[in-house]
Every structure is written in structure tokens, then in C-alpha cells.
Amino acid sequence: MSEIVIETNNLTRDFNKKLRAVDNISFQVNSGQIFGFLGTNGSGKTTTIHLLLGILKPTRGTARVLGLDTRSHGAKIRSQTGVLLEHSGLYENMTATDNLEFYGKAHRLSPKKRRDRQKELLVNLGLWERRHDKVGKWSKGMKQKLAIARTLLHQPALIFLDEPTSGLDPMAATALWETLTELVAREGVTIFLNTHNLPEAEKWCSTVAIVSKGKLLGVGRPEELKSGKSSQQVEIIGKGFGPETKQLIIHSLSGVGAIETGPDRILVELAPQAEAAPLVTLLVNHGYAIETVNKTQESLEDLFLNLVKE
Amino acid sequence: MFAEIAAIMWKEWRQLLQRTGGNLLVFTIRIVLSFSFIALIIPLEVNNGAIVDYSWNLVWITMPLAVVFGLVGFSFAGERETHTLPTLLASPLSDRALVLGKIAFPVTYAVFSSLIISLCLLVKANILHGNNGLILYAPESFYSGIITSFLLATFIATLGVYRSACAPTIRQAQTSLLLTVAIAVFLPLILFVATGFLLPQNIKQNLITSLESLNSFNMTAISLLALACVDLIAIFLVMKWFDRDRLLTVN
Ligand SMILES: Nc1ncnc2c1ncn2[C@@H]1O[C@H](COP(=O)(O)OP(=O)(O)O)[C@@H](O)[C@H]1O
Ligand SMILES: [Mg+2]
């Protein structure tokens, strides 16, 4: 059974008495998932992570992480979680192993444990050969991988990643996600992910929370969030459509929603993940002449943009 | 707690080493050469087989000042400049360990420097004047020297860590430390002179005679004790002031 690893109640944080960076946010994160915290720049994502780590104090409201209150048990929370914040936090004038060594010591790992974990993680991430390099010489992608090794060093149950792929090219970003998901599966960690990148949230997160200007606009599975608003629509332009076409589709295909027909145009609503091909094949096989097929899907992106606009 | 302080000191040391080239041997040679040079230009007087000239006492005072001033700005402002501060604050290192570790590193380095220079001085004294047996420091002046060095370095490092925690950049940390130290030194001095004017004549006379009755050993002991108290108070205040939220919201 999954348990609640993060729980916030009306979490609020002001800066300089005027700017409300996080505004009355309440949500829960269950263990074992990748929880996406999605929002444009300045929507309060980083502040939220800082609040959850207990390094910023809430102006109002509460947050519990791993069952511990962030106000009173920050140190304990920090010892049981790993972080990759906005900046990687690596010491660029130190070597890769020195960076890991320092945080290993900070986490009170024994010398043997530090050595073993460093080797295990650096080998897994393909950085072992370069371990004595100064980190400053590395590419952004390598640095992010090393920073991920640092977050996992002490085998935390929960890690916070603040836009881990920002500044990476798409290839490096995908590579990072592949190693990340593999490591996560192996080590069984829950991930709290901040991102402003919608496809990323859609692709990798099991739950997504959308935030804008410090406010939480919605939480759900990516496909839930999508279908909650509208599903995909297929528009077919052709000839000879009529009420019998509608009957044909309803009787032959499953997962079909509302259908609108006109003489040369038919609009079919499909289930979120359904393909348009069977529909087209069906019509062609029954002798309809088809000119074009358009598929419109409300992606998380549309939803996100809509929600943010509202 | 000691393990945490040691972890921070270790990290500061690795960074210092990397800043200066990254090679321990080269680092050591450079330190020894520059300290030998300092020892060479410091004047020296030997009497009855012991180094007596008070000028070398300056070593105990100037070295910690120079070393700590040079290093302490880096402590938090340096982390802020390299954007490593939030990650450091998100580590399980306790507030106390962060403050004490950041203070302890420049202090250790300063005391070490003082020791190495006095060793160089000893070598110099023995080469120049050592024809009638081994020349050593008079023990009490040696020990009071080390303690002075330690306490003075601690005082400046504590102020420095505080200023550095408030400053957005290393440069600003160093400038503001300079000002803070100037105030911390001159304000009591001005107060002292002012009380000299304000105190009634008879109390002043009593004070002077009681001070005159102290021998130099007691004088040193009392000053060091006072300095130690000042250090402890300063450390206590900085630890009380230290707060992760505050460090993250400095602009
Ligand atoms: N330390 C700070 N002091 C003052 N304002 C801040 C501070 N940190 C963040 N803010 C403000 O809070 C808002 C949210 O910032 P942030 O949490 O960094 O957003 P995000 O990570 O989603 O881009 C922004 O308007 C930002 O300027
Ligand atoms: Mg951010």
C-alpha cells in the first residue's frame, strides 16, 4: 500500500511582506510515484521545495514530509531526503568524488559506505572514469547526473528535483530521464519534480499538480487532467455522410463519444488514448470518400495554458 | 556534531587546495617558501638562549588577521556566489555545525600559519645565534602567543562568518568585515578613552594602581581571558542569529 510522503495544508509563503510566492496550497503525494509540480517561471515551485525541506518557513499553513512537520523537524527531513535544486549545488572547483565525499560525510555515511555508494552510482551513471575531473570542466548533462548521484547517495526515500533538465538539450534530457527512471525503479524512491516543461510532466509523471502565481490549479493523473476537460476529437472531411453513418460508427466501434454529422463533415469524440485509424478504416470499407482527417487532442499543455489563463 | 564540523572543514580545505592549484606538494612548498620569507624579514633578538624580541609577537597577531581576512569572506558569501548555498542548507548539517565549521576552518589555518612561521623563526634564530646551544622560545610567551593567535582568529572569523552570511558577494563580505572589525576595535577604544575623561579622579587613580600592581604574566592572562569571553559571546550571538530562512532571503 502506498503511504502519504508529503502533505501540505494551506501552505503559504510571503516574501518581504508583499509578494505571495506560495498561496494557500494543499496537496498530497503518495509514495512510489513521480509527482510533477508544473508551472511557469515564478509560480512558486522552488519556494515550495524550500518550504518542504524546512529551509524556508511557511508564513501560514503546514507541511509534513515523511510524516514530519517541516517547522520543527527540518533537520530530520533533510537527512532523509535528497535534493537537486535549481542550481546543481556542485562545487565546480572540486572533483566529482570530492563532491560526493562531502555530502556523504554530511549524511554521516561510514567511509566504506561512501566508497561503495560512490562507485555504484558513478558506474551506473557512466561517470566512473571521469571521477577525478574537476566538475567545472564537465558538460551540463554530466553535472546533472552527478548531482543526481549526490541526491541518491544516502538512499533517501524521497528526492526533490527542481527542473533537473532545464538547460539540457533534448538528447541529454532524455538520457537523464532514462537513467533517472532506472535508478528510481532500482532504489524505490519517490520523486517530487518541479518542471515548467509540459511534455516532460506528461511523459514521466504519474501525478501532476498545476501551479500558477503561487496557487494550485489542479491535481491529477496527466490523462485524468486531460479527459476531465475534454477528450480528443477527430474531424473527417468527405462526402455522403448522414445519420446512418453515425449509427454505423456507434455500432462498430467502442470508446466513441459524441458524434456530429453534416453532409461533408463528421466530428467524432474518442476516448483519450484511442486511435483514429479504426474509424477511418471503417468508413473507407463502407465506401465513404474521405478527403482529410484531423485529430485534435487537448493535451496537458492546452489544459495548462487554459488553466493558467483563467 | 564534531563529525559534521570536520566534514565542513574538510570541504573548505579541499576547495582552498583547488583554488590554489590543486596539488598538495605545490601548495606546501608555496606555503613554506612564503612563510620562510616572512620569517626572514622579521627582526629577531636572542638573549640567554631564548628569543626575546617582542617584534616576533606580531606574528601571533598579524598572521591570524591576514589569514582570516583572506579566507572568511568565502564562508557563506562564497557559497552564495557559486549557487551552492541552497543545496548546502538543504543538507542535514546542523545550524551549529555550519557556523562552527565555517569559523573553525580559517581559525585552524591561521593558528597553523602562526605555528609554521614561528618554527621558521626558530630555525633562523638557531642559524644566526645558535653557537651556544639550542635556542627556544620562552615557554610562557610561546603559549600565550598561540592562545592569542587562536582567540584573535576566532574573533575575526566569527565576525567574518556573520558578515559573510549577510553579504551577497565575497567582495562585499570582505569590505563589510573590515568595517565591522574597525568598529569592533575602535568603539571600545573610544569608550575607554571617554571613560578616562569621565571617571572621577580617585577611581581612576585606584584603577591605575591596581593595574600597575599586576605583573606582565597576569596582565596577559587577564587580557586573554577577556578576549576568550568576547569570543564566546560573539559565537553565541552568531549561532542565535543564524537561520536558514534568513540566509536564503538575503538579497
Ligand atoms: N528569496 C526570495 N526573496 C524574495 N522573493 C523571492 C525569493 N525567492 C523567490 N521569490 C519570488 O517568489 C516568486 C516565486 O519564485 P519561485 O519559487 O522561484 O518560482 P519558480 O521556481 O516557480 O520559478 C517569484 O516572484 C520570486 O521572485
Ligand atoms: Mg524555480
Short mmCIF file of C-alpha atoms in Angstrom, two decimals, chain A residues 13 15-16 50 53-58 75 78-79 81 83-85 87-95 97-99 101-103 105-108 134 150, chain B residues 1 3-4 6-8 10-12 14-15 18-19 21-22 79 82-95 102 243-246 248-249 251:
data_model
loop_
_atom_site.label_atom_id
_atom_site.label_comp_id
_atom_site.label_asym_id
_atom_site.label_seq_id
_atom_site.Cartn_x
_atom_site.Cartn_y
_atom_site.Cartn_z
CA ARG A 13 4.76 31.90 1.99
CA PHE A 15 8.46 37.43 0.73
CA ASN A 16 9.08 40.93 2.05
CA HIS A 50 12.38 25.09 0.06
CA LEU A 53 12.73 20.97 3.14
CA GLY A 54 12.17 23.26 6.09
CA ILE A 55 14.84 25.72 4.92
CA LEU A 56 12.17 28.37 4.40
CA LYS A 57 9.44 28.78 6.98
CA PRO A 58 5.79 28.99 5.99
CA ALA A 75 16.91 18.57 10.06
CA ARG A 78 16.79 16.88 5.26
CA SER A 79 18.62 13.78 6.44
CA THR A 81 15.57 13.27 1.55
CA VAL A 83 17.80 17.34 -3.37
CA LEU A 84 18.78 18.61 -6.76
CA LEU A 85 17.79 22.26 -6.61
CA HIS A 87 21.40 25.12 -9.35
CA SER A 88 23.11 21.77 -9.17
CA GLY A 89 24.88 22.81 -5.97
CA LEU A 90 28.08 21.13 -7.11
CA TYR A 91 31.42 22.62 -6.17
CA GLU A 92 32.87 23.18 -9.60
CA ASN A 93 36.44 23.58 -8.39
CA MET A 94 36.31 20.19 -6.69
CA THR A 95 36.43 16.74 -8.24
CA THR A 97 34.40 12.22 -5.89
CA ASP A 98 35.16 15.12 -3.54
CA ASN A 99 31.68 16.48 -4.15
CA GLU A 101 32.52 12.62 -0.42
CA PHE A 102 31.47 15.88 1.21
CA TYR A 103 27.77 15.13 1.08
CA LYS A 105 30.20 12.92 5.23
CA ALA A 106 27.38 15.41 5.77
CA HIS A 107 24.98 12.47 5.79
CA ARG A 108 27.22 10.63 8.26
CA LYS A 134 37.08 18.87 -11.64
CA ARG A 150 24.53 13.13 -4.85
CA MET B 1 28.50 17.33 15.77
CA ALA B 3 31.98 14.80 12.55
CA GLU B 4 29.82 17.45 10.89
CA ALA B 6 35.09 18.04 10.39
CA ALA B 7 33.13 17.44 7.17
CA ILE B 8 32.75 21.17 6.59
CA TRP B 10 37.43 19.06 5.04
CA LYS B 11 35.36 20.57 2.24
CA GLU B 12 36.73 24.07 2.85
CA ARG B 14 39.66 20.80 -0.50
CA GLN B 15 38.29 23.98 -2.02
CA GLN B 18 41.83 23.53 -5.55
CA ARG B 19 41.70 27.33 -5.65
CA GLY B 21 46.22 24.82 -7.91
CA GLY B 22 45.06 21.51 -6.53
CA GLU B 79 28.61 29.57 -1.40
CA THR B 82 28.63 29.78 -6.65
CA HIS B 83 24.92 28.98 -6.04
CA THR B 84 25.87 26.12 -3.74
CA LEU B 85 24.24 27.71 -0.69
CA PRO B 86 20.68 26.36 -1.05
CA THR B 87 21.98 22.82 -1.53
CA LEU B 88 24.27 23.18 1.47
CA LEU B 89 21.37 24.46 3.55
CA ALA B 90 19.25 21.55 2.33
CA SER B 91 21.84 19.13 3.71
CA PRO B 92 21.36 17.55 7.13
CA LEU B 93 24.27 19.56 8.55
CA SER B 94 23.01 21.34 11.65
CA ASP B 95 22.99 25.12 12.01
CA LYS B 102 32.87 27.81 8.83
CA ASP B 243 18.79 30.86 10.38
CA ARG B 244 18.46 29.07 7.06
CA ASP B 245 15.43 31.06 6.03
CA ARG B 246 17.30 34.30 6.68
CA LEU B 248 18.13 32.30 1.70
CA THR B 249 16.32 35.61 1.69
CA ASN B 251 19.46 39.99 -1.34
#
